[in-house]
Amino acid sequence: MATFTRSLRADMSLPEVLQVLCSVPEYDELPVRHNEDKINASMARGVRLPVDSRTADDPHTKANLLLQAHMSRQALPISDYVTDTKSVLDNSLRVLQAMVDVAADAGWLGTALSTINLVQCIMQGRWVDDSSLLILPHLDADAATELAAATGCSSLPELMEELQGPAGAGGSGGRQERRTAVVDALAGLLGSSRAREVMQVVERLPRVAVRVQSARLVNPSRAGPETELDDEGSPTLQQGAGGQEGSSWEVE
């Protein structure tokens, strides 16, 4: 908590949140073995976010490099780093949840959202700005680009929409034609067996629809003479009989 109090602030970006995560005492005992400082320095030249090369022998720098390699799905240089990555990941989610709580309690929406994005990145092993198609099996960046060019599906929700419903389900002929075109494109890129695996994963994903509706003034002329207006000229709610809120204006 002392680390959070000292380091967290409003409107932090994802790289800044990652830096705070890697500075926590939980990583003090992450082993940096003989000559691993050289391996860390080499890894530092290939990660997205820069680290201080002078701290290549620091366990917190190593934690940062391992998390970046995990989110970039980079091959690790030695087998010991696989075990170390598991240890770093085991601690990261618990620490990040505490960081979300601290940011939310302080009213730092931007920092809380950046932390939640980092949680999602670590869970999926992808950066926040990677194509959502890359979470599917067998799809790499090149295959996702080719799929988008062939089908117009540049994101996972678009692909889910095109593959919605089982083959032969009722619906318009146009929908069935689009589904067939996407299936054929996947088979052409990945082969029939891998394409079926991708479709099985897509069809198991939950489909969530969110509808947001805000109240707005329909008939301002019906506002009574005692209606109060706020600084922007909008009617304010009045306290009615029996302690109930009421107003002389309508919303849809």
mmCIF file of C-alpha atoms in Angstrom:
data_model
loop_
_atom_site.group_PDB
_atom_site.id
_atom_site.type_symbol
_atom_site.label_atom_id
_atom_site.label_comp_id
_atom_site.label_asym_id
_atom_site.label_seq_id
_atom_site.Cartn_x
_atom_site.Cartn_y
_atom_site.Cartn_z
ATOM 1 C CA MET A 1 0.000 0.000 0.000
ATOM 2 C CA ALA A 2 2.899 2.350 0.657
ATOM 3 C CA THR A 3 4.034 1.846 -2.936
ATOM 4 C CA PHE A 4 0.556 2.673 -4.217
ATOM 5 C CA THR A 5 0.266 5.760 -2.021
ATOM 6 C CA ARG A 6 3.607 7.026 -3.264
ATOM 7 C CA SER A 7 3.271 6.114 -6.952
ATOM 8 C CA LEU A 8 -0.381 6.106 -8.011
ATOM 9 C CA ARG A 9 -1.993 9.339 -9.169
ATOM 10 C CA ALA A 10 -4.786 10.546 -11.420
ATOM 11 C CA ASP A 11 -4.881 9.888 -15.182
ATOM 12 C CA MET A 12 -2.058 7.376 -15.379
ATOM 13 C CA SER A 13 -1.409 5.581 -18.668
ATOM 14 C CA LEU A 14 -1.033 1.831 -19.059
ATOM 15 C CA PRO A 15 2.812 1.988 -19.257
ATOM 16 C CA GLU A 16 2.874 4.011 -16.044
ATOM 17 C CA VAL A 17 0.598 1.514 -14.305
ATOM 18 C CA LEU A 18 2.860 -1.308 -15.499
ATOM 19 C CA GLN A 19 5.846 0.472 -13.971
ATOM 20 C CA VAL A 20 4.044 0.780 -10.618
ATOM 21 C CA LEU A 21 3.050 -2.885 -10.745
ATOM 22 C CA CYS A 22 6.642 -3.990 -11.302
ATOM 23 C CA SER A 23 7.939 -1.851 -8.431
ATOM 24 C CA VAL A 24 5.949 -3.608 -5.686
ATOM 25 C CA PRO A 25 7.791 -5.531 -2.920
ATOM 26 C CA GLU A 26 6.275 -8.818 -4.137
ATOM 27 C CA TYR A 27 8.975 -8.885 -6.822
ATOM 28 C CA ASP A 28 11.899 -8.151 -4.492
ATOM 29 C CA GLU A 29 12.808 -11.832 -4.355
ATOM 30 C CA LEU A 30 12.459 -12.595 -8.073
ATOM 31 C CA PRO A 31 15.744 -14.363 -8.843
ATOM 32 C CA VAL A 32 18.303 -12.737 -11.115
ATOM 33 C CA ARG A 33 20.817 -15.527 -11.667
ATOM 34 C CA HIS A 34 24.408 -15.415 -12.834
ATOM 35 C CA ASN A 35 24.691 -13.704 -16.248
ATOM 36 C CA GLU A 36 20.946 -13.045 -16.405
ATOM 37 C CA ASP A 37 21.668 -9.325 -16.361
ATOM 38 C CA LYS A 38 23.110 -9.811 -19.841
ATOM 39 C CA ILE A 39 19.986 -11.688 -20.942
ATOM 40 C CA ASN A 40 17.812 -8.928 -19.485
ATOM 41 C CA ALA A 41 19.807 -6.265 -21.320
ATOM 42 C CA SER A 42 19.309 -8.195 -24.553
ATOM 43 C CA MET A 43 15.570 -8.545 -23.915
ATOM 44 C CA ALA A 44 15.324 -4.825 -23.161
ATOM 45 C CA ARG A 45 16.346 -4.040 -26.727
ATOM 46 C CA GLY A 46 13.375 -5.984 -28.101
ATOM 47 C CA VAL A 47 10.433 -4.968 -25.889
ATOM 48 C CA ARG A 48 7.858 -2.316 -26.647
ATOM 49 C CA LEU A 49 8.321 -0.144 -23.563
ATOM 50 C CA PRO A 50 11.872 0.951 -22.706
ATOM 51 C CA VAL A 51 13.492 0.079 -19.402
ATOM 52 C CA ASP A 52 16.661 1.455 -17.843
ATOM 53 C CA SER A 53 19.481 -0.771 -19.130
ATOM 54 C CA ARG A 54 21.544 0.171 -16.073
ATOM 55 C CA THR A 55 19.106 -1.813 -13.892
ATOM 56 C CA ALA A 56 19.324 -5.048 -15.876
ATOM 57 C CA ASP A 57 20.292 -6.894 -12.686
ATOM 58 C CA ASP A 58 17.282 -5.581 -10.762
ATOM 59 C CA PRO A 59 14.427 -8.063 -10.107
ATOM 60 C CA HIS A 60 11.803 -5.367 -10.741
ATOM 61 C CA THR A 61 13.269 -4.677 -14.175
ATOM 62 C CA LYS A 62 13.223 -8.393 -14.890
ATOM 63 C CA ALA A 63 9.541 -8.559 -13.859
ATOM 64 C CA ASN A 64 8.794 -5.704 -16.273
ATOM 65 C CA LEU A 65 10.595 -7.481 -19.125
ATOM 66 C CA LEU A 66 8.842 -10.787 -18.464
ATOM 67 C CA LEU A 67 5.409 -9.148 -18.437
ATOM 68 C CA GLN A 68 6.150 -7.307 -21.659
ATOM 69 C CA ALA A 69 7.379 -10.520 -23.282
ATOM 70 C CA HIS A 70 4.186 -12.262 -22.112
ATOM 71 C CA MET A 71 1.920 -9.590 -23.626
ATOM 72 C CA SER A 72 3.945 -9.590 -26.857
ATOM 73 C CA ARG A 73 4.035 -13.426 -26.890
ATOM 74 C CA GLN A 74 7.767 -13.384 -27.386
ATOM 75 C CA ALA A 75 9.792 -16.537 -27.022
ATOM 76 C CA LEU A 76 11.745 -16.572 -23.769
ATOM 77 C CA PRO A 77 15.513 -17.008 -23.999
ATOM 78 C CA ILE A 78 15.936 -19.774 -21.387
ATOM 79 C CA SER A 79 13.685 -22.275 -19.625
ATOM 80 C CA ASP A 80 14.214 -20.653 -16.207
ATOM 81 C CA TYR A 81 12.401 -17.584 -17.513
ATOM 82 C CA VAL A 82 9.270 -19.671 -18.114
ATOM 83 C CA THR A 83 9.134 -20.537 -14.402
ATOM 84 C CA ASP A 84 9.911 -16.936 -13.477
ATOM 85 C CA THR A 85 7.109 -15.667 -15.720
ATOM 86 C CA LYS A 86 4.595 -17.920 -13.972
ATOM 87 C CA SER A 87 5.703 -16.504 -10.631
ATOM 88 C CA VAL A 88 5.370 -12.922 -11.885
ATOM 89 C CA LEU A 89 1.917 -13.608 -13.325
ATOM 90 C CA ASP A 90 0.705 -15.262 -10.127
ATOM 91 C CA ASN A 91 1.430 -12.081 -8.170
ATOM 92 C CA SER A 92 0.370 -9.572 -10.804
ATOM 93 C CA LEU A 93 -3.400 -10.043 -10.819
ATOM 94 C CA ARG A 94 -3.736 -9.808 -7.045
ATOM 95 C CA VAL A 95 -1.645 -6.624 -6.984
ATOM 96 C CA LEU A 96 -3.551 -5.103 -9.906
ATOM 97 C CA GLN A 97 -6.900 -5.725 -8.209
ATOM 98 C CA ALA A 98 -5.611 -3.826 -5.181
ATOM 99 C CA MET A 99 -4.477 -1.005 -7.480
ATOM 100 C CA VAL A 100 -7.966 -0.811 -9.004
ATOM 101 C CA ASP A 101 -9.456 -0.525 -5.514
ATOM 102 C CA VAL A 102 -7.055 2.265 -4.551
ATOM 103 C CA ALA A 103 -7.648 4.202 -7.786
ATOM 104 C CA ALA A 104 -11.421 3.825 -7.561
ATOM 105 C CA ASP A 105 -11.471 4.893 -3.915
ATOM 106 C CA ALA A 106 -9.474 8.018 -4.828
ATOM 107 C CA GLY A 107 -11.819 8.808 -7.725
ATOM 108 C CA TRP A 108 -9.108 8.376 -10.383
ATOM 109 C CA LEU A 109 -11.184 7.019 -13.253
ATOM 110 C CA GLY A 110 -8.398 7.204 -15.845
ATOM 111 C CA THR A 111 -5.969 5.305 -13.635
ATOM 112 C CA ALA A 112 -8.598 2.696 -12.752
ATOM 113 C CA LEU A 113 -9.387 2.112 -16.433
ATOM 114 C CA SER A 114 -5.707 1.842 -17.349
ATOM 115 C CA THR A 115 -5.252 -0.733 -14.588
ATOM 116 C CA ILE A 116 -8.270 -2.717 -15.780
ATOM 117 C CA ASN A 117 -6.862 -2.647 -19.311
ATOM 118 C CA LEU A 118 -3.571 -4.010 -17.996
ATOM 119 C CA VAL A 119 -5.435 -6.820 -16.223
ATOM 120 C CA GLN A 120 -7.069 -7.714 -19.545
ATOM 121 C CA CYS A 121 -3.720 -7.555 -21.353
ATOM 122 C CA ILE A 122 -2.120 -9.945 -18.872
ATOM 123 C CA MET A 123 -5.075 -12.320 -18.926
ATOM 124 C CA GLN A 124 -5.081 -12.537 -22.721
ATOM 125 C CA GLY A 125 -1.368 -12.153 -23.338
ATOM 126 C CA ARG A 126 -1.940 -9.260 -25.727
ATOM 127 C CA TRP A 127 -1.416 -5.508 -25.712
ATOM 128 C CA VAL A 128 -4.467 -3.297 -25.441
ATOM 129 C CA ASP A 129 -4.071 -1.967 -28.996
ATOM 130 C CA ASP A 130 -3.598 -5.397 -30.603
ATOM 131 C CA SER A 131 -6.354 -6.629 -32.896
ATOM 132 C CA SER A 132 -8.965 -8.523 -30.897
ATOM 133 C CA LEU A 133 -8.763 -11.261 -33.548
ATOM 134 C CA LEU A 134 -5.376 -12.233 -32.153
ATOM 135 C CA ILE A 135 -6.922 -13.850 -29.087
ATOM 136 C CA LEU A 136 -8.263 -16.603 -31.356
ATOM 137 C CA PRO A 137 -6.224 -19.784 -31.814
ATOM 138 C CA HIS A 138 -3.876 -20.029 -34.814
ATOM 139 C CA LEU A 139 -4.334 -16.386 -35.842
ATOM 140 C CA ASP A 140 -1.225 -14.238 -35.919
ATOM 141 C CA ALA A 141 -0.918 -10.614 -37.056
ATOM 142 C CA ASP A 142 -0.416 -11.530 -40.722
ATOM 143 C CA ALA A 143 -3.381 -13.923 -40.764
ATOM 144 C CA ALA A 144 -5.604 -11.332 -39.044
ATOM 145 C CA THR A 145 -4.649 -8.725 -41.661
ATOM 146 C CA GLU A 146 -5.402 -11.133 -44.519
ATOM 147 C CA LEU A 147 -8.712 -12.137 -42.934
ATOM 148 C CA ALA A 148 -9.735 -8.484 -42.579
ATOM 149 C CA ALA A 149 -8.850 -7.824 -46.240
ATOM 150 C CA ALA A 150 -10.783 -10.877 -47.447
ATOM 151 C CA THR A 151 -13.919 -10.544 -45.309
ATOM 152 C CA GLY A 152 -14.016 -6.999 -43.924
ATOM 153 C CA CYS A 153 -13.890 -8.406 -40.367
ATOM 154 C CA SER A 154 -11.169 -6.408 -38.654
ATOM 155 C CA SER A 155 -12.256 -7.142 -35.068
ATOM 156 C CA LEU A 156 -13.636 -10.032 -33.049
ATOM 157 C CA PRO A 157 -17.177 -8.568 -32.693
ATOM 158 C CA GLU A 158 -17.401 -8.229 -36.486
ATOM 159 C CA LEU A 159 -16.288 -11.831 -36.954
ATOM 160 C CA MET A 160 -18.796 -12.999 -34.340
ATOM 161 C CA GLU A 161 -21.556 -11.155 -36.175
ATOM 162 C CA GLU A 162 -20.681 -12.789 -39.498
ATOM 163 C CA LEU A 163 -20.496 -16.271 -37.958
ATOM 164 C CA GLN A 164 -23.605 -15.815 -35.803
ATOM 165 C CA GLY A 165 -25.836 -18.842 -35.662
ATOM 166 C CA PRO A 166 -25.112 -22.387 -36.802
ATOM 167 C CA ALA A 167 -24.772 -23.205 -40.477
ATOM 168 C CA GLY A 168 -28.176 -23.764 -42.043
ATOM 169 C CA ALA A 169 -30.013 -21.714 -39.407
ATOM 170 C CA GLY A 170 -32.905 -19.623 -40.467
ATOM 171 C CA GLY A 171 -32.224 -16.148 -41.729
ATOM 172 C CA SER A 172 -31.650 -14.215 -44.871
ATOM 173 C CA GLY A 173 -29.754 -15.709 -47.754
ATOM 174 C CA GLY A 174 -27.342 -12.798 -47.597
ATOM 175 C CA ARG A 175 -26.348 -13.694 -44.028
ATOM 176 C CA GLN A 176 -25.708 -17.303 -45.020
ATOM 177 C CA GLU A 177 -23.608 -16.177 -47.970
ATOM 178 C CA ARG A 178 -21.507 -13.923 -45.747
ATOM 179 C CA ARG A 179 -21.012 -16.719 -43.229
ATOM 180 C CA THR A 180 -19.929 -19.100 -45.983
ATOM 181 C CA ALA A 181 -17.486 -16.497 -47.322
ATOM 182 C CA VAL A 182 -15.922 -16.049 -43.876
ATOM 183 C CA VAL A 183 -15.683 -19.804 -43.312
ATOM 184 C CA ASP A 184 -14.036 -20.266 -46.702
ATOM 185 C CA ALA A 185 -11.599 -17.424 -45.977
ATOM 186 C CA LEU A 186 -10.637 -18.992 -42.637
ATOM 187 C CA ALA A 187 -10.146 -22.389 -44.269
ATOM 188 C CA GLY A 188 -8.005 -20.845 -46.975
ATOM 189 C CA LEU A 189 -5.804 -19.087 -44.413
ATOM 190 C CA LEU A 190 -5.534 -21.757 -41.731
ATOM 191 C CA GLY A 191 -6.722 -25.024 -43.220
ATOM 192 C CA SER A 192 -10.040 -26.760 -42.573
ATOM 193 C CA SER A 193 -9.130 -28.279 -39.202
ATOM 194 C CA ARG A 194 -7.809 -25.060 -37.679
ATOM 195 C CA ALA A 195 -10.674 -23.057 -39.172
ATOM 196 C CA ARG A 196 -13.134 -25.331 -37.380
ATOM 197 C CA GLU A 197 -11.293 -24.739 -34.097
ATOM 198 C CA VAL A 198 -11.546 -20.977 -34.614
ATOM 199 C CA MET A 199 -15.284 -21.191 -35.356
ATOM 200 C CA GLN A 200 -15.886 -23.359 -32.289
ATOM 201 C CA VAL A 201 -14.170 -20.787 -30.080
ATOM 202 C CA VAL A 202 -16.100 -17.900 -31.658
ATOM 203 C CA GLU A 203 -19.437 -19.663 -31.265
ATOM 204 C CA ARG A 204 -18.756 -20.272 -27.536
ATOM 205 C CA LEU A 205 -18.043 -16.618 -26.819
ATOM 206 C CA PRO A 206 -20.860 -14.758 -25.009
ATOM 207 C CA ARG A 207 -22.725 -12.092 -26.956
ATOM 208 C CA VAL A 208 -23.548 -9.106 -24.778
ATOM 209 C CA ALA A 209 -25.790 -6.255 -25.896
ATOM 210 C CA VAL A 210 -25.856 -3.009 -23.931
ATOM 211 C CA ARG A 211 -28.487 -0.336 -24.429
ATOM 212 C CA VAL A 212 -28.087 3.096 -22.880
ATOM 213 C CA GLN A 213 -30.939 5.585 -22.830
ATOM 214 C CA SER A 214 -30.778 9.023 -21.315
ATOM 215 C CA ALA A 215 -33.758 11.152 -20.332
ATOM 216 C CA ARG A 216 -34.345 14.322 -22.299
ATOM 217 C CA LEU A 217 -36.941 17.065 -22.201
ATOM 218 C CA VAL A 218 -39.862 16.442 -24.558
ATOM 219 C CA ASN A 219 -42.160 19.380 -23.982
ATOM 220 C CA PRO A 220 -40.522 22.313 -22.162
ATOM 221 C CA SER A 221 -43.688 24.384 -22.562
ATOM 222 C CA ARG A 222 -45.461 22.206 -20.003
ATOM 223 C CA ALA A 223 -43.058 23.208 -17.260
ATOM 224 C CA GLY A 224 -44.996 25.075 -14.621
ATOM 225 C CA PRO A 225 -44.300 28.584 -13.387
ATOM 226 C CA GLU A 226 -42.656 27.235 -10.240
ATOM 227 C CA THR A 227 -40.204 25.018 -12.097
ATOM 228 C CA GLU A 228 -36.643 25.880 -11.209
ATOM 229 C CA LEU A 229 -33.939 25.938 -13.876
ATOM 230 C CA ASP A 230 -30.304 25.042 -13.358
ATOM 231 C CA ASP A 231 -27.331 27.000 -14.696
ATOM 232 C CA GLU A 232 -27.804 25.503 -18.161
ATOM 233 C CA GLY A 233 -31.491 26.312 -18.320
ATOM 234 C CA SER A 234 -32.684 22.739 -17.708
ATOM 235 C CA PRO A 235 -35.598 22.029 -15.321
ATOM 236 C CA THR A 236 -34.677 20.628 -11.927
ATOM 237 C CA LEU A 237 -36.632 18.017 -10.015
ATOM 238 C CA GLN A 238 -38.993 19.413 -7.380
ATOM 239 C CA GLN A 239 -39.918 17.751 -4.098
ATOM 240 C CA GLY A 240 -43.531 16.616 -4.275
ATOM 241 C CA ALA A 241 -46.083 15.716 -1.628
ATOM 242 C CA GLY A 242 -45.201 12.975 0.755
ATOM 243 C CA GLY A 243 -41.505 13.482 0.236
ATOM 244 C CA GLN A 244 -41.633 12.096 -3.314
ATOM 245 C CA GLU A 245 -39.698 13.722 -6.101
ATOM 246 C CA GLY A 246 -41.820 15.153 -8.866
ATOM 247 C CA SER A 247 -41.503 17.590 -11.720
ATOM 248 C CA SER A 248 -43.640 19.475 -14.219
ATOM 249 C CA TRP A 249 -41.676 18.276 -17.235
ATOM 250 C CA GLU A 250 -41.709 15.075 -19.202
ATOM 251 C CA VAL A 251 -38.968 12.750 -20.377
ATOM 252 C CA GLU A 252 -38.972 10.001 -22.947
#
